[in-house]
Structure formats: C-alpha cells, structure tokens
XYZ file of C-alpha atoms in Angstrom:
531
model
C 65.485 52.294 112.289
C 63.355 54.119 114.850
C 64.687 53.023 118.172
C 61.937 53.678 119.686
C 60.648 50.098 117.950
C 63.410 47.986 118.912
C 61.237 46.257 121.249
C 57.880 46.405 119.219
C 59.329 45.268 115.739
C 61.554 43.880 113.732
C 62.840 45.157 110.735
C 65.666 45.576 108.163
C 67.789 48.300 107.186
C 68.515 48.246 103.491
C 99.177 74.160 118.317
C 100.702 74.956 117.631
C 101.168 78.422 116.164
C 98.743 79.762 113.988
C 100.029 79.692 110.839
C 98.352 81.191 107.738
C 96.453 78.698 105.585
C 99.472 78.330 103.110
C 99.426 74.754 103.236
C 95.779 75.221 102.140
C 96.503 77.484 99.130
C 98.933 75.299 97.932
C 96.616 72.566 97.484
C 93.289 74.203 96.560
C 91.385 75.726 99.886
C 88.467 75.052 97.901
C 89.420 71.840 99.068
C 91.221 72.269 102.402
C 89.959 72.700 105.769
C 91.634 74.911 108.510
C 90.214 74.079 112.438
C 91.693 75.747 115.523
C 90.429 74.400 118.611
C 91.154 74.811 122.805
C 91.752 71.500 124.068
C 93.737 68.909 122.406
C 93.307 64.961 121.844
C 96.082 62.881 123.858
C 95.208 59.918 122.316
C 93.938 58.121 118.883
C 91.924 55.628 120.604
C 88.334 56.063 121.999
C 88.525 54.313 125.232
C 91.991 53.258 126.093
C 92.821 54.541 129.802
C 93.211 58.370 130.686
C 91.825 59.189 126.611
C 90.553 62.722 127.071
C 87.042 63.845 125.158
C 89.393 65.964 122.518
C 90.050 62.288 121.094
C 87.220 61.605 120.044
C 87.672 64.280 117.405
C 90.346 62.018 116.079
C 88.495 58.383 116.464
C 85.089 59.731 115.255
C 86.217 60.664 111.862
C 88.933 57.902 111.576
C 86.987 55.060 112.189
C 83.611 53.570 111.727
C 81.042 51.863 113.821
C 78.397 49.701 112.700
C 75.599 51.970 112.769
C 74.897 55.829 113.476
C 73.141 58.098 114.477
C 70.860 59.803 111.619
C 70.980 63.435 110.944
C 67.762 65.731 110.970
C 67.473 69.505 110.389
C 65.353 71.224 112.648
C 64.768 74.685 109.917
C 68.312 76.030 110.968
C 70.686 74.526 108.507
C 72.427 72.630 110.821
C 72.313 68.591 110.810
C 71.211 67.773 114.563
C 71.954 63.962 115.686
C 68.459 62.328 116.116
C 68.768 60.066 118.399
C 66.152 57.881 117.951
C 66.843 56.916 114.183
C 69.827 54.451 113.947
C 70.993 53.775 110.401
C 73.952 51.497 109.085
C 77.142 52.792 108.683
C 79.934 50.135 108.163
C 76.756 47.879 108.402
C 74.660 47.784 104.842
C 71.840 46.689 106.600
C 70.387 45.245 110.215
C 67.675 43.618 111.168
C 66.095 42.159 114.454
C 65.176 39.056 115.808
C 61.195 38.624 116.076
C 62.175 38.265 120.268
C 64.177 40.775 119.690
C 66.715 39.459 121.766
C 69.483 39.222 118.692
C 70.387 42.090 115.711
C 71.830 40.780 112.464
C 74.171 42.742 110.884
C 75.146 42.449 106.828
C 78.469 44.288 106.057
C 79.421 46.154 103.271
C 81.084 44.014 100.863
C 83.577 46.440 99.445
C 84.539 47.907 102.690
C 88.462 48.250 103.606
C 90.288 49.565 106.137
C 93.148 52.086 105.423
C 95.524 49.905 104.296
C 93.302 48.088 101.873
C 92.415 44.897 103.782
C 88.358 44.096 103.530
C 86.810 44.388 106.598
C 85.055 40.908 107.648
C 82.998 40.276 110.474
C 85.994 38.942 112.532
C 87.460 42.452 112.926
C 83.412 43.624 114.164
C 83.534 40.499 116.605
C 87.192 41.575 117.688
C 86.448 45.176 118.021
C 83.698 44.687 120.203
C 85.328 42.218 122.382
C 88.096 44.850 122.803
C 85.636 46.989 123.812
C 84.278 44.812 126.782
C 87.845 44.036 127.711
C 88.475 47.517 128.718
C 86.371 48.488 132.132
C 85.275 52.211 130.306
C 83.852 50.170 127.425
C 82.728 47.284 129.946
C 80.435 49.735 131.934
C 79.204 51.768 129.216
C 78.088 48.302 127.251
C 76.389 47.118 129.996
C 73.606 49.429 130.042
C 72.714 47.711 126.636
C 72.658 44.273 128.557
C 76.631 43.396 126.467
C 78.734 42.131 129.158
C 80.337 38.984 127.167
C 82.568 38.183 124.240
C 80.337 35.001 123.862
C 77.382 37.117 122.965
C 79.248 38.460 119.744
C 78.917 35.974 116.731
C 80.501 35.628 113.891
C 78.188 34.177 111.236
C 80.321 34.342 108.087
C 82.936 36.818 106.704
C 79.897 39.613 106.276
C 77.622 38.376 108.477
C 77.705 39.344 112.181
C 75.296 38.559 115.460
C 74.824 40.033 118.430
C 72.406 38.143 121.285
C 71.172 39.660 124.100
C 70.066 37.957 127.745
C 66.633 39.948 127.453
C 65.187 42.818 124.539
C 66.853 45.519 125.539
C 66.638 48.883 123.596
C 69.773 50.253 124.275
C 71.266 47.772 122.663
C 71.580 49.485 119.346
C 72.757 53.103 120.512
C 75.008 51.822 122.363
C 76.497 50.601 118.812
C 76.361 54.229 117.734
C 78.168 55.402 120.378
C 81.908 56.473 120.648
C 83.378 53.261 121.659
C 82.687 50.162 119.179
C 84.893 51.925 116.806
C 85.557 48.880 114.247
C 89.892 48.122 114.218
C 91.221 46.635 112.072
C 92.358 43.619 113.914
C 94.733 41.878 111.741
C 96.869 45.073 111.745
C 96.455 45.960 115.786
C 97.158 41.861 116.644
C 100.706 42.631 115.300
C 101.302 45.066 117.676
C 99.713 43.319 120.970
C 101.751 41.690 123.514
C 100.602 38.702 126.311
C 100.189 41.652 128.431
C 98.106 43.972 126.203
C 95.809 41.248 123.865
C 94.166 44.002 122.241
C 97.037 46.249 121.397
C 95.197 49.231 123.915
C 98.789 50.706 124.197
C 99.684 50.842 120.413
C 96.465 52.193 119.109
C 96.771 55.335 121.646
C 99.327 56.441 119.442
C 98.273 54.578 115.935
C 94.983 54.541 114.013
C 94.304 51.217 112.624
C 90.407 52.409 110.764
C 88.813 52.299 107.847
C 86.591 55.540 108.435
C 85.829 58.159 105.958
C 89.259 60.195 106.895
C 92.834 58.840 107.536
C 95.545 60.391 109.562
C 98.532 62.003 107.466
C 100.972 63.778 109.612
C 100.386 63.892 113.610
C 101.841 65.582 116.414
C 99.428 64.711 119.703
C 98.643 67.855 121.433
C 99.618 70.241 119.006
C 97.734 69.353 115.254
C 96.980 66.632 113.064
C 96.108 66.663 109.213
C 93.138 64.068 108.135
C 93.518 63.012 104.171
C 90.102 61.740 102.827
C 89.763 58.285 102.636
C 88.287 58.277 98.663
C 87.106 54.667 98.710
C 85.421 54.682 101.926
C 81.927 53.240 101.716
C 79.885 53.540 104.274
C 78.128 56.858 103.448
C 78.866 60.186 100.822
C 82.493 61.032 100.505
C 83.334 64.284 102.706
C 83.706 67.305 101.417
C 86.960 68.221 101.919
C 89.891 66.481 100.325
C 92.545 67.988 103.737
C 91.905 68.892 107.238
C 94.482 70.523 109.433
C 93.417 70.048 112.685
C 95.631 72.839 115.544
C 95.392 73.725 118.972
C 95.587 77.028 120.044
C 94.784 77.680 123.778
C 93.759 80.979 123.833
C 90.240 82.348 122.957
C 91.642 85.771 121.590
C 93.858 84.034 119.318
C 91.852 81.600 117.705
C 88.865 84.336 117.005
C 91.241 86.675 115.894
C 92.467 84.231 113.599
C 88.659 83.414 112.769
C 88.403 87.189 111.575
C 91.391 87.666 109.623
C 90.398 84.722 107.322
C 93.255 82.254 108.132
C 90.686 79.818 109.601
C 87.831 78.497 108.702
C 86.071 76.677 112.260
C 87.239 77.972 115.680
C 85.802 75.602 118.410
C 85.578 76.174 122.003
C 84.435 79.592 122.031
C 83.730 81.290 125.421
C 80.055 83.638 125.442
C 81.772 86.973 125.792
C 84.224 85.958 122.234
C 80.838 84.631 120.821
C 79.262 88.339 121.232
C 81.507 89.641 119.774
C 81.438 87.600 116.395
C 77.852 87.918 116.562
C 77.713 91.133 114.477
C 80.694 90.199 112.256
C 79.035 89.769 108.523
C 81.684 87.847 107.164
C 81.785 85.115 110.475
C 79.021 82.761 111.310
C 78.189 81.390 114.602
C 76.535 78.304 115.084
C 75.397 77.679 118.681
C 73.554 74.817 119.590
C 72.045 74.040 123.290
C 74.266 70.678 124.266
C 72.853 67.589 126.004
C 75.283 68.516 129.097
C 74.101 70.319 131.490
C 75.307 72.402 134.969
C 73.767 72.043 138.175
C 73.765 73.190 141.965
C 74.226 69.271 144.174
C 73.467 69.353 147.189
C 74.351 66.503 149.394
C 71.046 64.535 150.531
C 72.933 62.398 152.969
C 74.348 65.372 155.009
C 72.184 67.708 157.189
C 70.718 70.385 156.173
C 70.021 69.199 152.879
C 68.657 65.624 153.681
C 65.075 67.684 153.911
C 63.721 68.181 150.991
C 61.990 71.838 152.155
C 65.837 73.016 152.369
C 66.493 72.060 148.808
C 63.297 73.625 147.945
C 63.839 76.519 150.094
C 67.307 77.138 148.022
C 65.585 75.979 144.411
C 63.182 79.387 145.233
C 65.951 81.401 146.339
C 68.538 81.183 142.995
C 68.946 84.054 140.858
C 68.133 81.893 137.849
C 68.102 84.611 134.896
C 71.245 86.882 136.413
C 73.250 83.634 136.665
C 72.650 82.368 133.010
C 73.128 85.714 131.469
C 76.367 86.842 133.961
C 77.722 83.248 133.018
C 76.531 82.306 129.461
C 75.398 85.241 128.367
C 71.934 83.754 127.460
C 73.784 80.663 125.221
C 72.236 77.905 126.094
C 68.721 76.409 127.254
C 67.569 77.774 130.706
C 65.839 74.743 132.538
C 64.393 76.691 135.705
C 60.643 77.471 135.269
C 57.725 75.494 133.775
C 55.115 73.689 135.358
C 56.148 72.671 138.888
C 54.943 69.396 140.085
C 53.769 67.890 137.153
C 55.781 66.809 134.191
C 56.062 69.311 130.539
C 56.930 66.208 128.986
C 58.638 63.229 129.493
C 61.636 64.426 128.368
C 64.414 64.445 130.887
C 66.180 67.501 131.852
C 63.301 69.714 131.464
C 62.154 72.936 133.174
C 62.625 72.418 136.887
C 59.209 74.131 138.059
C 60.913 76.622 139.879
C 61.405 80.082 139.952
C 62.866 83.260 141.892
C 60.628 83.534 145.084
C 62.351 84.875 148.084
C 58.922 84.843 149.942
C 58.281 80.815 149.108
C 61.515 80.105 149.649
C 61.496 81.935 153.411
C 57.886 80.072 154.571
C 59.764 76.790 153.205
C 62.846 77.330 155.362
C 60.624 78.161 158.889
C 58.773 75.218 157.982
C 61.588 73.018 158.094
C 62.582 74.650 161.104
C 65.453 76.767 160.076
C 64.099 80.177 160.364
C 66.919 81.548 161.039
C 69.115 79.927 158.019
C 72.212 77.995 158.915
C 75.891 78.180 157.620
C 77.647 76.397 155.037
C 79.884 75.794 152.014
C 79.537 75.434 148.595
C 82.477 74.106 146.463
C 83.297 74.333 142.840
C 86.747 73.017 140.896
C 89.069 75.855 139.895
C 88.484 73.921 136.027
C 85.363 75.305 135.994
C 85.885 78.706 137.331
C 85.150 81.062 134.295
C 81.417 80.098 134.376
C 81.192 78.454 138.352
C 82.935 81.493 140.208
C 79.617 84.082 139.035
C 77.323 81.201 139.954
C 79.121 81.086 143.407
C 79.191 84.532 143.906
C 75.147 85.191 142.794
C 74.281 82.198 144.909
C 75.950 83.659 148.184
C 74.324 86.858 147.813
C 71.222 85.493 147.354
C 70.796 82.544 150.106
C 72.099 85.537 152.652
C 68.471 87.146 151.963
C 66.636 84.330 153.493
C 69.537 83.488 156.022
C 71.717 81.031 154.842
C 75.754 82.309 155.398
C 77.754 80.879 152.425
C 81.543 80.286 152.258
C 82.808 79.488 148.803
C 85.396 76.739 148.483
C 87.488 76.917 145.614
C 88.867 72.724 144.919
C 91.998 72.433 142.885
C 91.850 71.189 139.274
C 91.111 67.017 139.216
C 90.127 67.289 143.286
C 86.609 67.435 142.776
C 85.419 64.042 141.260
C 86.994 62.286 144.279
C 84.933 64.196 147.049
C 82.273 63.973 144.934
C 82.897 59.726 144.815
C 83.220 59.846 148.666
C 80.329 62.037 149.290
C 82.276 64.590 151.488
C 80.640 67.664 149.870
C 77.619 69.183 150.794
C 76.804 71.763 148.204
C 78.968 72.854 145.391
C 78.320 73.402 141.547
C 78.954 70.760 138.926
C 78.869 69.574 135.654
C 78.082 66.316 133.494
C 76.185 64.911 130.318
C 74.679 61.079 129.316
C 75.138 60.163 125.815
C 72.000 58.594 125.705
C 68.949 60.045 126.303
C 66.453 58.294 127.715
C 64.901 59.725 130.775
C 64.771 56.220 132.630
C 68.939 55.954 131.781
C 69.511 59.522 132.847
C 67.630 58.990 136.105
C 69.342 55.334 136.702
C 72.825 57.438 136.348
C 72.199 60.303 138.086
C 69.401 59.722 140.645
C 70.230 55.649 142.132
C 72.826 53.977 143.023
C 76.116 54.986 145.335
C 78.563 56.044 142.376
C 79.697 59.691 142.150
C 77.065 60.706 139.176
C 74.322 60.063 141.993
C 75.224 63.970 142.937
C 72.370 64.377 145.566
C 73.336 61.335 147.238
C 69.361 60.541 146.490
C 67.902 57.313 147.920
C 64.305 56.702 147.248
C 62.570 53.141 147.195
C 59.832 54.340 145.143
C 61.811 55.704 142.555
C 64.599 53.257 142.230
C 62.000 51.208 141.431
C 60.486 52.979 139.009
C 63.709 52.828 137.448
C 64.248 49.268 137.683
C 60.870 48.701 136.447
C 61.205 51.073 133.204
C 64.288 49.372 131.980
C 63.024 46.872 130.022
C 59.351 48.076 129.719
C 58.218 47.448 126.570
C 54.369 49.182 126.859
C 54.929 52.232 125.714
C 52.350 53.197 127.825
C 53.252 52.188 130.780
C 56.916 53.664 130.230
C 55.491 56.734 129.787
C 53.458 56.887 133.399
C 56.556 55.870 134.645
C 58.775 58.786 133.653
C 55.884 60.956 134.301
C 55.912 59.703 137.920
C 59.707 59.760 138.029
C 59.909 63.219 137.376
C 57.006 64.077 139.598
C 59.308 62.569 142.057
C 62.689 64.696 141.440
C 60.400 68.339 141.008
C 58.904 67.541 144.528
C 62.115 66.322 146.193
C 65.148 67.956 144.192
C 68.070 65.812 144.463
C 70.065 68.400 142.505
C 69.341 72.118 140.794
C 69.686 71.403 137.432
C 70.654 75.106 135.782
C 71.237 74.663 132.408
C 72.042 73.327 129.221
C 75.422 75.431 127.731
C 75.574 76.325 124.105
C 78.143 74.570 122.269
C 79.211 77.598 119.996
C 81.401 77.392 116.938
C 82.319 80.224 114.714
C 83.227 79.144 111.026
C 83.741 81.278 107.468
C 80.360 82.255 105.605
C 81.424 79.426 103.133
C 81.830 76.562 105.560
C 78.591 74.500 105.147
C 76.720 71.055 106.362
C 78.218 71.513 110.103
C 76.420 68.529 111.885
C 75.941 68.392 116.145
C 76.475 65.175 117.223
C 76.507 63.904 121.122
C 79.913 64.030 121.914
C 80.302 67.707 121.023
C 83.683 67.324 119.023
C 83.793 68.096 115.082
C 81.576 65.924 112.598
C 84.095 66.264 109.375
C 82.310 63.806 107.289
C 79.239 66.524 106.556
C 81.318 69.115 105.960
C 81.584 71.369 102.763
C 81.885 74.816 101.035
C 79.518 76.727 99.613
C-alpha cells in the first residue's frame, strides 16, 4: 500500500575471537553465513529499557511485525527500504476504513511462532499493548495518534483492528517500525510477574518470535547463531540455512578477516578501512548514504547565536568539502549547497543553500554588529571523536578568518545528551536520525518543542504552526506549500548546520548477494543469499 494514500483511499492488501569459518564448512558454507560486526546487541528485545541499536539486529530477524516496509532497487543491486510502500508481513492482507480512521488486519492462517503455537490476533493485541506500556514504545506510537490499549481490537482469532481518534498517516509505518515486534504472548505471560505484566525483563534475555530466523546458541555481547525458521510464512524463506553472528571491536581485525576469506559481511567499517577494500577484486563494498545525519547546533536561546545573521555568518564560513572528505572521505551525501532560500524539493534534509563564502559570511557578521567576531566554545562527545575532532579542528581554523576565537570542548562519553536536554551548550557538533521520513515529522522532532532533539533551541510561531497544521493535512496540495514554506523557514533562519548524511558501508565476499538497507541500519538476513 502506498502510504502516501492512507488518507485518500482505502484499500486491501492481498566476539569473540575470530575464528575460521569451520563451523561453516562443517555444515555446507554454501549454506552458512559468517558476520563480524563492531558493536554488540545487549539485549533480545526491541524496546525494553537501556536496549542498545545493536539489538535490533537480533529482534529484526527474530520476530515479525504486521507489515513492512517494501524493498525497491534503485539500478545498484541493492534492495533499498521504500518507505512509502507498506506491505503485509505477519499480516496476509490490510485494508482501511472508508474514514480512514481504523486498519483491518487478516492474519496468516498457518503462521506459528517458534515453538509451534499459531499466532492469533490475541498475541497482535498483546504485543502492541506491550508496546504502549513501555514509555520508548509509548512516545514513538504516539506520533501515529496510538496512545491506548482500548484502541487495539481483537475481532476474532485472525482478525485484528486498530482505531484511530483522527486519519492519521503515520499510523501504518509506525507498524513497520522496530517496536510492534509480534510475542508470542502465551509463552512471555509465563514468565511475567505483578511487577513486570509484560515479561519486559525476561524477553531481554529470551526471544519468544515467530520471525523468519530463530536463535540457536547465544552469548550477549560476544555472538549469536540464527537457525532458519523453515516454516515461517510471512514472506520467501532466507537464504541461508546458519548465521553466526560475532563481535569483534577492532576495524583492522574484522577487514583483515574480510580479506583472508574467513568472513563473509564485516559491518561497521570506518572510511579510511573502506579505501582500502575499495580496490580489492575479490571484496565488495556496499555503501549506502543513511537517513542519519551530522550537524553543527548552535544554541538559539543563548547569545550570539539567537540572531539568525550569526548562524548565517558561520553557515558561509564552514569548510564544507575539506570537512566531508578529512572525515568521511567523500562516503556519504554532502547536504551544503543547492538553491538557497527556496526549497529543491520537499524532501527534508536537503541541500542547505549554503556554501564557502568568507566574504558573505564577514558583511553578515558587521551587520549583526559583531565586526569584530566574539569568543566561544564548541563541544563534541569523546564517542564521536574519530569523525567530530577534524570537524572541530576545520571549524576553528576557519571561524578565526572572519573573527570568531574557538575553544574546543571535548564532553566525556554519555555527557552530552544531558547538556544537550538542559540547553547548556552553545555550539558543539552532533548527531541523530528519524525513522520516519516525513519532512513535517522531522521538523516537529527536531525544529519545536523543548525536548533535547530541538538542537537549535528554535522557537518560531509561524513555523510551529505550520507544523501543527501539516499533521493531519490531507490535501496533498496544501501539504506540499506547507513543507515548501517550512523549509523556506529553516534555510533563512538556520536552527542547526546540517552537514551530512554518513555512508553506512559494509564489505561482504563477491558471492554474498540480495543485501537489503533498511532504516535502522543493522543487518536485513531475510534477503540474503549466495551467488
């Protein structure tokens, strides 16, 4: 279903050490898949408390949701998430109300979890009550006007219901998100207490799915091997039979374990490794510009940078192409440049409109009265440094050629996010992503409000109405002159300097085929094959 017509129509949807890959010989590596990876998942749920994005490596493949997200390929060979084309999954069809203020979902009838028990429409109903029971899943539902169990119906065993306040498109992506992750209830309820109803505690540490892979052997934080769930129905059986999932911290280690043959997908690769696989003919490298993105804040409710001619003073000043090539080495999608004032699209991030002018950016710093530059800091977290610590440096040397004195800060690991919350920093550099991608949701998270993701501290009457207004617009019209005018608003007034989209670059065997990008950024096994 096109999402786009969710309001306009209603229709129906018919480390550990690195080993060598003996374990994989053994079986068939025809059949076996070997994946080293940085970071590993602490947790087998998708939302419980403290769950780290790593997990969702582990809940994405385990479990199902009721729809997805359909693949397209753009000409490269790789499947890209289209966000805007929902199609079942555990679901064998939806449809939507003509009001389209309730979807109707059929389940598959020969659907089972892991252990063999069907899946029924009381585990959906249970699933997604979980999921508003827990304040992460609370919040994130909201946006798609969910906020109560009441509003989650069970019609019969395969028949479920879900009634909204008000049409409200993001409703259904919501449901293709990495949260309604469909438990299977009557196995969790046997391990939930008074205290924890929906067993949050037991299924960190236990899967409880029916998804296209099961878990066979786990150690959390070091590896986990996924066994193919061969009577999973809710789309093509995956390719491989045996994934052995490891972490491996360093860079150098994984990619030399890339080369030798011994793996076959090493994630998490930094730029300079990537360059150097680049012109390896028996490696490929797969690097695909990520909805995340890295910016310069700078804090609109502290002087200098509550006028907007200082922001655009510093927008003209940045070295734009020496930081993304010192930093990325040119992986990734550059968002300075384009057409300033007026929106490319209405497609949000997009080109900024600005460019390297010293000149513009001097006039624009006399004009606001600061001829003579000021002093100040700019912050980033010692997480980020690899790629923040060249911004920071590039950035001093070039606001000290139209005045401004910089001192870099360097925050401790985890410090960050609660100066950012309490608006105590003035400038610093930053990163973040929105899993869903309308421009009117990625300027009501990052551009209103008093939360921590409003990085410019940006208040604007105008504008926060524009956002209110857009939510539930159903003209498509009239949505679209209202992102237009949005966007006018955040070229002329810059809340925040957004740099970049990063590459999310993954090196894999010439054989390894059907690798997928999906929103989260972690591993899409169910696509996977070899040639």
């Amino acid at each position: 279903m096109k999402r786009r017509d969710f309001l306009t129509s209603a229709v129906v949807l018919g480390a550990a050490s690195v080993l060598p890959l003996s374990w994989a010989h053994a079986q068939s590596r025809e059949e076996s898949l070997r994946v080293l990876s940085e970071g590993a998942a602490n947790s087998f749920d998708s939302f419980s408390v403290g769950v780290n994005r790593n997990s969702i490596q582990i809940s994405w493949n385990v479990y199902d949701r009721l729809v997805r997200f359909a693949y397209k390929d753009m000409g490269d060979g790789v499947g890209y998430y289209d966000y805007f084309q929902i199609e079942p999954e555990l679901a064998e069809s939806f449809s939507v109300a003509d009001d389209k203020k309730s979807i109707t979902f059929k389940l598959r009838s020969d659907a089972t979890f892991h252990d063999g028990s069907p899946v029924t429409a009381a585990d959906v109903k249970w699933s997604l009550d979980r999921v508003i029971a827990s304040p992460v899943g609370a919040s994130q539902f909201k946006t798609g006007s969910m906020t109560s169990p009441d509003q989650f119906v069970v019609v019969n065993d395969l028949t479920f219901r879900i009634d909204l306040p008000q049409p409200d498109r993001f409703a259904l992506p919501n449901l293709a998100l990495t949260y309604p992750i469909i438990v299977n209830s009557k196995l969790a309820l046997q391990n939930a207490t008074e205290a924890d109803p929906f067993a949050m505690e037991w299924l960190q540490s236990n899967a409880a799915g029916g998804g296209a892979y099961k878990i066979a052997q786990a150690e959390i934080g070091e590896k986990i091997l996924f066994e193919r769930n061969d009577v999973w129905k809710s789309g093509a059986l995956p390719g491989f039979k045996r994934v052995l999932w490891q972490t491996v911290a360093t860079a150098e280690t994984r990619v030399a374990s890339l080369v030798r043959g011994d793996t076959d997908i090493a994630q998490d690769l930094p730029p300079k490794d990537v360059l150097s696989l680049l012109d390896n003919p028996d490696i490929k490298v797969i690097g695909v510009p990520t909805s995340s993105f890295h910016f310069i804040g700078m804090n609109g409710a502290l002087a200098p940078f509550d006028n907007k001619l200082v922001r655009q003073a510093i927008a003209y000043a940045l070295p734009y192409d020496d930081m993304f090539q010192t930093t990325l080495f040119g992986r990734g999608r550059a968002l300075h440049g384009g057409t300033p004032g007026k929106p490319d699209s209405i497609a949000y991030p997009q080109e900024s409109g600005y460019d390297t002018d010293l000149d513009k950016a001097r006039a624009l710093l006399a004009e606001a009265g600061m001829a003579d530059g000021f002093k100040t800091t700019f912050s980033y977290e010692l997480s980020m440094a690899t790629i923040a610590e060249p911004v920071a440096l590039l950035l001093q040397e070039a606001l000290a050629k139209i005045g401004i004195e910089v001192e870099i800060e360097k925050i401790p690991a985890g410090q960050l996010g609660t100066m950012l919350q309490d608006k105590k920093v003035p400038f610093y550099f930053e990163g973040s992503t929105a899993y869903l991608s309308d421009p009117d949701y990625f300027f009501r998270v990052f551009y209103t409000g008093d939360s921590r993701w409003n990085f410019g501290a940006y208040q604007n009457e105008e504008f926060a109405q524009l956002v209110a207004d857009s939510r539930y617009e159903a003209d498509e019209a009239a949505y679209e002159d209202q992102v237009k005018r949005m966007i006018e608003y955040v070229k002329e007034e810059v809340p925040i300097i957004i740099l970049w989209h990063p590459s999310l670059d993954t090196g894999m065997q010439k054989d390894v085929a059907g690798y997928s990008y999906t929103f989260h950024r972690q591993l899409e096994m169910k696509t996977l094959h070899r040639d």
